[in-house]
Amino acid sequence: DDNDGIWEIGDFTCRDLLMRGGEDRDFVMVFMHGYMSGKLGEMTFDAPALTEATDVAVGACIDDPDQPLMEAFESARN
């Protein structure tokens, strides 16, 4: 039941992201970008850069679905 919508993002794998669709996947992507922006101290919203980072993270997830989602985003955003 997905813990009634309460997710521990540190436990998410790329497979968890790839298995979601629609609004759930969109929500996770927005959350991850917001988390990473806060972690990196970014105060701007660079849509082209975030789109590119999304493509990189999703590509990494497709290549290695068992890797932690956080790892894929950290690599894509650094």
PDB file of N, CA and C in Angstrom:
ATOM      1  N   ASP A   1       0.810  -1.204   0.000  1.00  0.00           N
ATOM      2  CA  ASP A   1       0.000   0.000   0.000  1.00  0.00           C
ATOM      3  C   ASP A   1       0.849   1.263   0.000  1.00  0.00           C
ATOM      4  N   ASP A   2       2.147   1.111  -0.101  1.00  0.00           N
ATOM      5  CA  ASP A   2       3.059   2.245  -0.216  1.00  0.00           C
ATOM      6  C   ASP A   2       3.059   3.121   1.036  1.00  0.00           C
ATOM      7  N   ASN A   3       2.837   2.492   2.196  1.00  0.00           N
ATOM      8  CA  ASN A   3       2.858   3.209   3.476  1.00  0.00           C
ATOM      9  C   ASN A   3       1.908   4.389   3.520  1.00  0.00           C
ATOM     10  N   ASP A   4       0.775   4.257   2.890  1.00  0.00           N
ATOM     11  CA  ASP A   4      -0.234   5.323   2.896  1.00  0.00           C
ATOM     12  C   ASP A   4       0.317   6.656   2.404  1.00  0.00           C
ATOM     13  N   GLY A   5       1.205   6.616   1.434  1.00  0.00           N
ATOM     14  CA  GLY A   5       1.732   7.848   0.860  1.00  0.00           C
ATOM     15  C   GLY A   5       2.887   8.457   1.630  1.00  0.00           C
ATOM     16  N   ILE A   6       3.406   7.760   2.615  1.00  0.00           N
ATOM     17  CA  ILE A   6       4.571   8.249   3.365  1.00  0.00           C
ATOM     18  C   ILE A   6       5.768   7.448   2.898  1.00  0.00           C
ATOM     19  N   TRP A   7       6.692   8.137   2.258  1.00  0.00           N
ATOM     20  CA  TRP A   7       7.833   7.472   1.646  1.00  0.00           C
ATOM     21  C   TRP A   7       9.124   7.955   2.291  1.00  0.00           C
ATOM     22  N   GLU A   8      10.021   7.044   2.552  1.00  0.00           N
ATOM     23  CA  GLU A   8      11.356   7.378   3.053  1.00  0.00           C
ATOM     24  C   GLU A   8      12.255   7.474   1.830  1.00  0.00           C
ATOM     25  N   ILE A   9      12.543   8.686   1.407  1.00  0.00           N
ATOM     26  CA  ILE A   9      13.242   8.892   0.142  1.00  0.00           C
ATOM     27  C   ILE A   9      14.641   8.262   0.160  1.00  0.00           C
ATOM     28  N   GLY A  10      15.255   8.159   1.322  1.00  0.00           N
ATOM     29  CA  GLY A  10      16.563   7.525   1.425  1.00  0.00           C
ATOM     30  C   GLY A  10      16.537   6.041   1.118  1.00  0.00           C
ATOM     31  N   ASP A  11      15.358   5.437   1.210  1.00  0.00           N
ATOM     32  CA  ASP A  11      15.214   4.007   0.914  1.00  0.00           C
ATOM     33  C   ASP A  11      14.794   3.747  -0.519  1.00  0.00           C
ATOM     34  N   PHE A  12      14.480   4.806  -1.267  1.00  0.00           N
ATOM     35  CA  PHE A  12      14.012   4.653  -2.647  1.00  0.00           C
ATOM     36  C   PHE A  12      15.142   4.177  -3.544  1.00  0.00           C
ATOM     37  N   THR A  13      14.833   3.250  -4.408  1.00  0.00           N
ATOM     38  CA  THR A  13      15.770   2.866  -5.456  1.00  0.00           C
ATOM     39  C   THR A  13      15.267   3.453  -6.769  1.00  0.00           C
ATOM     40  N   CYS A  14      16.106   3.389  -7.752  1.00  0.00           N
ATOM     41  CA  CYS A  14      15.681   3.821  -9.084  1.00  0.00           C
ATOM     42  C   CYS A  14      14.488   3.004  -9.562  1.00  0.00           C
ATOM     43  N   ARG A  15      14.470   1.737  -9.231  1.00  0.00           N
ATOM     44  CA  ARG A  15      13.352   0.877  -9.619  1.00  0.00           C
ATOM     45  C   ARG A  15      12.038   1.409  -9.033  1.00  0.00           C
ATOM     46  N   ASP A  16      12.093   1.881  -7.783  1.00  0.00           N
ATOM     47  CA  ASP A  16      10.892   2.449  -7.162  1.00  0.00           C
ATOM     48  C   ASP A  16      10.361   3.627  -7.978  1.00  0.00           C
ATOM     49  N   LEU A  17      11.259   4.452  -8.468  1.00  0.00           N
ATOM     50  CA  LEU A  17      10.838   5.577  -9.305  1.00  0.00           C
ATOM     51  C   LEU A  17      10.269   5.082 -10.625  1.00  0.00           C
ATOM     52  N   LEU A  18      10.982   4.173 -11.266  1.00  0.00           N
ATOM     53  CA  LEU A  18      10.578   3.710 -12.591  1.00  0.00           C
ATOM     54  C   LEU A  18       9.259   2.950 -12.563  1.00  0.00           C
ATOM     55  N   MET A  19       8.930   2.350 -11.435  1.00  0.00           N
ATOM     56  CA  MET A  19       7.683   1.595 -11.312  1.00  0.00           C
ATOM     57  C   MET A  19       6.480   2.509 -11.078  1.00  0.00           C
ATOM     58  N   ARG A  20       6.737   3.753 -10.730  1.00  0.00           N
ATOM     59  CA  ARG A  20       5.654   4.707 -10.525  1.00  0.00           C
ATOM     60  C   ARG A  20       5.300   5.374 -11.840  1.00  0.00           C
ATOM     61  N   GLY A  21       4.092   5.822 -11.916  1.00  0.00           N
ATOM     62  CA  GLY A  21       3.693   6.531 -13.115  1.00  0.00           C
ATOM     63  C   GLY A  21       2.935   7.792 -12.758  1.00  0.00           C
ATOM     64  N   GLY A  22       2.697   8.588 -13.761  1.00  0.00           N
ATOM     65  CA  GLY A  22       1.848   9.756 -13.614  1.00  0.00           C
ATOM     66  C   GLY A  22       2.246  10.704 -12.501  1.00  0.00           C
ATOM     67  N   GLU A  23       1.243  11.071 -11.700  1.00  0.00           N
ATOM     68  CA  GLU A  23       1.456  12.072 -10.660  1.00  0.00           C
ATOM     69  C   GLU A  23       2.428  11.608  -9.585  1.00  0.00           C
ATOM     70  N   ASP A  24       2.428  10.317  -9.259  1.00  0.00           N
ATOM     71  CA  ASP A  24       3.373   9.821  -8.250  1.00  0.00           C
ATOM     72  C   ASP A  24       4.810  10.042  -8.701  1.00  0.00           C
ATOM     73  N   ARG A  25       5.099   9.700  -9.944  1.00  0.00           N
ATOM     74  CA  ARG A  25       6.463   9.889 -10.450  1.00  0.00           C
ATOM     75  C   ARG A  25       6.809  11.374 -10.507  1.00  0.00           C
ATOM     76  N   ASP A  26       5.880  12.170 -11.004  1.00  0.00           N
ATOM     77  CA  ASP A  26       6.109  13.621 -11.071  1.00  0.00           C
ATOM     78  C   ASP A  26       6.398  14.190  -9.688  1.00  0.00           C
ATOM     79  N   PHE A  27       5.628  13.757  -8.701  1.00  0.00           N
ATOM     80  CA  PHE A  27       5.816  14.256  -7.341  1.00  0.00           C
ATOM     81  C   PHE A  27       7.203  13.906  -6.822  1.00  0.00           C
ATOM     82  N   VAL A  28       7.615  12.658  -7.034  1.00  0.00           N
ATOM     83  CA  VAL A  28       8.941  12.233  -6.561  1.00  0.00           C
ATOM     84  C   VAL A  28      10.034  13.051  -7.256  1.00  0.00           C
ATOM     85  N   MET A  29       9.894  13.284  -8.544  1.00  0.00           N
ATOM     86  CA  MET A  29      10.901  14.060  -9.283  1.00  0.00           C
ATOM     87  C   MET A  29      10.987  15.494  -8.761  1.00  0.00           C
ATOM     88  N   VAL A  30       9.831  16.115  -8.561  1.00  0.00           N
ATOM     89  CA  VAL A  30       9.819  17.493  -8.043  1.00  0.00           C
ATOM     90  C   VAL A  30      10.423  17.523  -6.647  1.00  0.00           C
ATOM     91  N   PHE A  31      10.051  16.569  -5.810  1.00  0.00           N
ATOM     92  CA  PHE A  31      10.607  16.511  -4.457  1.00  0.00           C
ATOM     93  C   PHE A  31      12.124  16.370  -4.503  1.00  0.00           C
ATOM     94  N   MET A  32      12.603  15.444  -5.332  1.00  0.00           N
ATOM     95  CA  MET A  32      14.046  15.209  -5.395  1.00  0.00           C
ATOM     96  C   MET A  32      14.790  16.448  -5.873  1.00  0.00           C
ATOM     97  N   HIS A  33      14.263  17.126  -6.870  1.00  0.00           N
ATOM     98  CA  HIS A  33      14.925  18.349  -7.329  1.00  0.00           C
ATOM     99  C   HIS A  33      14.890  19.423  -6.245  1.00  0.00           C
ATOM    100  N   GLY A  34      13.779  19.544  -5.539  1.00  0.00           N
ATOM    101  CA  GLY A  34      13.702  20.513  -4.449  1.00  0.00           C
ATOM    102  C   GLY A  34      14.681  20.175  -3.337  1.00  0.00           C
ATOM    103  N   TYR A  35      14.751  18.900  -2.994  1.00  0.00           N
ATOM    104  CA  TYR A  35      15.690  18.457  -1.966  1.00  0.00           C
ATOM    105  C   TYR A  35      17.124  18.765  -2.371  1.00  0.00           C
ATOM    106  N   MET A  36      17.458  18.399  -3.606  1.00  0.00           N
ATOM    107  CA  MET A  36      18.826  18.640  -4.078  1.00  0.00           C
ATOM    108  C   MET A  36      19.131  20.131  -4.168  1.00  0.00           C
ATOM    109  N   SER A  37      18.184  20.938  -4.613  1.00  0.00           N
ATOM    110  CA  SER A  37      18.409  22.387  -4.680  1.00  0.00           C
ATOM    111  C   SER A  37      18.672  22.953  -3.304  1.00  0.00           C
ATOM    112  N   GLY A  38      17.910  22.495  -2.311  1.00  0.00           N
ATOM    113  CA  GLY A  38      18.145  22.944  -0.936  1.00  0.00           C
ATOM    114  C   GLY A  38      19.495  22.484  -0.420  1.00  0.00           C
ATOM    115  N   LYS A  39      19.826  21.238  -0.669  1.00  0.00           N
ATOM    116  CA  LYS A  39      21.102  20.679  -0.223  1.00  0.00           C
ATOM    117  C   LYS A  39      22.284  21.436  -0.840  1.00  0.00           C
ATOM    118  N   LEU A  40      22.114  21.845  -2.112  1.00  0.00           N
ATOM    119  CA  LEU A  40      23.180  22.553  -2.816  1.00  0.00           C
ATOM    120  C   LEU A  40      23.139  24.068  -2.580  1.00  0.00           C
ATOM    121  N   GLY A  41      22.143  24.540  -1.834  1.00  0.00           N
ATOM    122  CA  GLY A  41      22.031  25.966  -1.553  1.00  0.00           C
ATOM    123  C   GLY A  41      21.642  26.802  -2.761  1.00  0.00           C
ATOM    124  N   GLU A  42      20.994  26.183  -3.729  1.00  0.00           N
ATOM    125  CA  GLU A  42      20.599  26.905  -4.937  1.00  0.00           C
ATOM    126  C   GLU A  42      19.346  27.725  -4.669  1.00  0.00           C
ATOM    127  N   MET A  43      19.352  28.961  -5.162  1.00  0.00           N
ATOM    128  CA  MET A  43      18.211  29.847  -4.974  1.00  0.00           C
ATOM    129  C   MET A  43      17.567  30.239  -6.303  1.00  0.00           C
ATOM    130  N   THR A  44      17.981  29.587  -7.375  1.00  0.00           N
ATOM    131  CA  THR A  44      17.391  29.870  -8.690  1.00  0.00           C
ATOM    132  C   THR A  44      16.749  28.600  -9.234  1.00  0.00           C
ATOM    133  N   PHE A  45      15.776  28.802 -10.094  1.00  0.00           N
ATOM    134  CA  PHE A  45      15.100  27.695 -10.766  1.00  0.00           C
ATOM    135  C   PHE A  45      15.501  27.757 -12.227  1.00  0.00           C
ATOM    136  N   ASP A  46      16.437  26.915 -12.607  1.00  0.00           N
ATOM    137  CA  ASP A  46      16.955  26.872 -13.974  1.00  0.00           C
ATOM    138  C   ASP A  46      16.282  25.703 -14.686  1.00  0.00           C
ATOM    139  N   ALA A  47      15.147  25.977 -15.333  1.00  0.00           N
ATOM    140  CA  ALA A  47      14.344  24.916 -15.948  1.00  0.00           C
ATOM    141  C   ALA A  47      15.146  24.066 -16.942  1.00  0.00           C
ATOM    142  N   PRO A  48      15.933  24.673 -17.848  1.00  0.00           N
ATOM    143  CA  PRO A  48      16.703  23.824 -18.766  1.00  0.00           C
ATOM    144  C   PRO A  48      17.700  22.913 -18.044  1.00  0.00           C
ATOM    145  N   ALA A  49      18.358  23.425 -17.023  1.00  0.00           N
ATOM    146  CA  ALA A  49      19.330  22.609 -16.284  1.00  0.00           C
ATOM    147  C   ALA A  49      18.626  21.482 -15.525  1.00  0.00           C
ATOM    148  N   LEU A  50      17.452  21.768 -14.958  1.00  0.00           N
ATOM    149  CA  LEU A  50      16.717  20.733 -14.230  1.00  0.00           C
ATOM    150  C   LEU A  50      16.178  19.669 -15.186  1.00  0.00           C
ATOM    151  N   THR A  51      15.762  20.096 -16.364  1.00  0.00           N
ATOM    152  CA  THR A  51      15.298  19.143 -17.366  1.00  0.00           C
ATOM    153  C   THR A  51      16.436  18.213 -17.774  1.00  0.00           C
ATOM    154  N   GLU A  52      17.603  18.785 -17.984  1.00  0.00           N
ATOM    155  CA  GLU A  52      18.771  17.978 -18.339  1.00  0.00           C
ATOM    156  C   GLU A  52      19.145  17.021 -17.205  1.00  0.00           C
ATOM    157  N   ALA A  53      19.125  17.521 -15.966  1.00  0.00           N
ATOM    158  CA  ALA A  53      19.454  16.682 -14.815  1.00  0.00           C
ATOM    159  C   ALA A  53      18.432  15.549 -14.662  1.00  0.00           C
ATOM    160  N   THR A  54      17.178  15.841 -14.946  1.00  0.00           N
ATOM    161  CA  THR A  54      16.148  14.801 -14.903  1.00  0.00           C
ATOM    162  C   THR A  54      16.460  13.708 -15.904  1.00  0.00           C
ATOM    163  N   ASP A  55      16.815  14.097 -17.117  1.00  0.00           N
ATOM    164  CA  ASP A  55      17.154  13.118 -18.153  1.00  0.00           C
ATOM    165  C   ASP A  55      18.350  12.268 -17.738  1.00  0.00           C
ATOM    166  N   VAL A  56      19.352  12.911 -17.134  1.00  0.00           N
ATOM    167  CA  VAL A  56      20.545  12.185 -16.687  1.00  0.00           C
ATOM    168  C   VAL A  56      20.176  11.202 -15.568  1.00  0.00           C
ATOM    169  N   ALA A  57      19.392  11.660 -14.591  1.00  0.00           N
ATOM    170  CA  ALA A  57      19.010  10.797 -13.471  1.00  0.00           C
ATOM    171  C   ALA A  57      18.169   9.617 -13.946  1.00  0.00           C
ATOM    172  N   VAL A  58      17.187   9.872 -14.809  1.00  0.00           N
ATOM    173  CA  VAL A  58      16.340   8.791 -15.306  1.00  0.00           C
ATOM    174  C   VAL A  58      17.171   7.814 -16.148  1.00  0.00           C
ATOM    175  N   GLY A  59      18.078   8.324 -16.953  1.00  0.00           N
ATOM    176  CA  GLY A  59      18.956   7.457 -17.729  1.00  0.00           C
ATOM    177  C   GLY A  59      19.800   6.570 -16.835  1.00  0.00           C
ATOM    178  N   ALA A  60      20.321   7.148 -15.755  1.00  0.00           N
ATOM    179  CA  ALA A  60      21.110   6.365 -14.805  1.00  0.00           C
ATOM    180  C   ALA A  60      20.241   5.304 -14.139  1.00  0.00           C
ATOM    181  N   CYS A  61      19.001   5.650 -13.856  1.00  0.00           N
ATOM    182  CA  CYS A  61      18.078   4.694 -13.237  1.00  0.00           C
ATOM    183  C   CYS A  61      17.763   3.543 -14.184  1.00  0.00           C
ATOM    184  N   ILE A  62      17.589   3.851 -15.449  1.00  0.00           N
ATOM    185  CA  ILE A  62      17.317   2.796 -16.432  1.00  0.00           C
ATOM    186  C   ILE A  62      18.525   1.870 -16.538  1.00  0.00           C
ATOM    187  N   ASP A  63      19.728   2.454 -16.510  1.00  0.00           N
ATOM    188  CA  ASP A  63      20.954   1.652 -16.606  1.00  0.00           C
ATOM    189  C   ASP A  63      21.188   0.786 -15.374  1.00  0.00           C
ATOM    190  N   ASP A  64      20.783   1.282 -14.200  1.00  0.00           N
ATOM    191  CA  ASP A  64      21.019   0.554 -12.947  1.00  0.00           C
ATOM    192  C   ASP A  64      19.830   0.762 -12.014  1.00  0.00           C
ATOM    193  N   PRO A  65      18.748   0.017 -12.227  1.00  0.00           N
ATOM    194  CA  PRO A  65      17.540   0.240 -11.443  1.00  0.00           C
ATOM    195  C   PRO A  65      17.676  -0.065  -9.953  1.00  0.00           C
ATOM    196  N   ASP A  66      18.719  -0.781  -9.555  1.00  0.00           N
ATOM    197  CA  ASP A  66      18.875  -1.104  -8.138  1.00  0.00           C
ATOM    198  C   ASP A  66      19.672  -0.060  -7.356  1.00  0.00           C
ATOM    199  N   GLN A  67      20.196   0.953  -8.041  1.00  0.00           N
ATOM    200  CA  GLN A  67      20.941   1.975  -7.314  1.00  0.00           C
ATOM    201  C   GLN A  67      19.981   2.870  -6.519  1.00  0.00           C
ATOM    202  N   PRO A  68      20.451   3.439  -5.423  1.00  0.00           N
ATOM    203  CA  PRO A  68      19.608   4.364  -4.666  1.00  0.00           C
ATOM    204  C   PRO A  68      19.235   5.575  -5.531  1.00  0.00           C
ATOM    205  N   LEU A  69      17.981   5.999  -5.446  1.00  0.00           N
ATOM    206  CA  LEU A  69      17.536   7.151  -6.213  1.00  0.00           C
ATOM    207  C   LEU A  69      18.336   8.391  -5.834  1.00  0.00           C
ATOM    208  N   MET A  70      18.648   8.530  -4.564  1.00  0.00           N
ATOM    209  CA  MET A  70      19.431   9.671  -4.099  1.00  0.00           C
ATOM    210  C   MET A  70      20.769   9.736  -4.818  1.00  0.00           C
ATOM    211  N   GLU A  71      21.402   8.592  -5.010  1.00  0.00           N
ATOM    212  CA  GLU A  71      22.696   8.521  -5.702  1.00  0.00           C
ATOM    213  C   GLU A  71      22.562   9.008  -7.146  1.00  0.00           C
ATOM    214  N   ALA A  72      21.497   8.582  -7.823  1.00  0.00           N
ATOM    215  CA  ALA A  72      21.289   9.000  -9.212  1.00  0.00           C
ATOM    216  C   ALA A  72      21.105  10.512  -9.300  1.00  0.00           C
ATOM    217  N   PHE A  73      20.365  11.084  -8.353  1.00  0.00           N
ATOM    218  CA  PHE A  73      20.147  12.534  -8.369  1.00  0.00           C
ATOM    219  C   PHE A  73      21.392  13.300  -7.960  1.00  0.00           C
ATOM    220  N   GLU A  74      22.131  12.784  -6.990  1.00  0.00           N
ATOM    221  CA  GLU A  74      23.369  13.472  -6.595  1.00  0.00           C
ATOM    222  C   GLU A  74      24.345  13.523  -7.765  1.00  0.00           C
ATOM    223  N   SER A  75      24.460  12.436  -8.502  1.00  0.00           N
ATOM    224  CA  SER A  75      25.351  12.417  -9.667  1.00  0.00           C
ATOM    225  C   SER A  75      24.861  13.370 -10.751  1.00  0.00           C
ATOM    226  N   ALA A  76      23.556  13.388 -10.969  1.00  0.00           N
ATOM    227  CA  ALA A  76      22.985  14.227 -12.033  1.00  0.00           C
ATOM    228  C   ALA A  76      23.059  15.707 -11.697  1.00  0.00           C
ATOM    229  N   ARG A  77      23.035  16.061 -10.424  1.00  0.00           N
ATOM    230  CA  ARG A  77      22.969  17.465 -10.030  1.00  0.00           C
ATOM    231  C   ARG A  77      24.323  18.033  -9.644  1.00  0.00           C
ATOM    232  N   ASN A  78      25.343  17.208  -9.523  1.00  0.00           N
ATOM    233  CA  ASN A  78      26.670  17.736  -9.142  1.00  0.00           C
ATOM    234  C   ASN A  78      27.569  17.875 -10.329  1.00  0.00           C
TER     235      ASN A  78
END
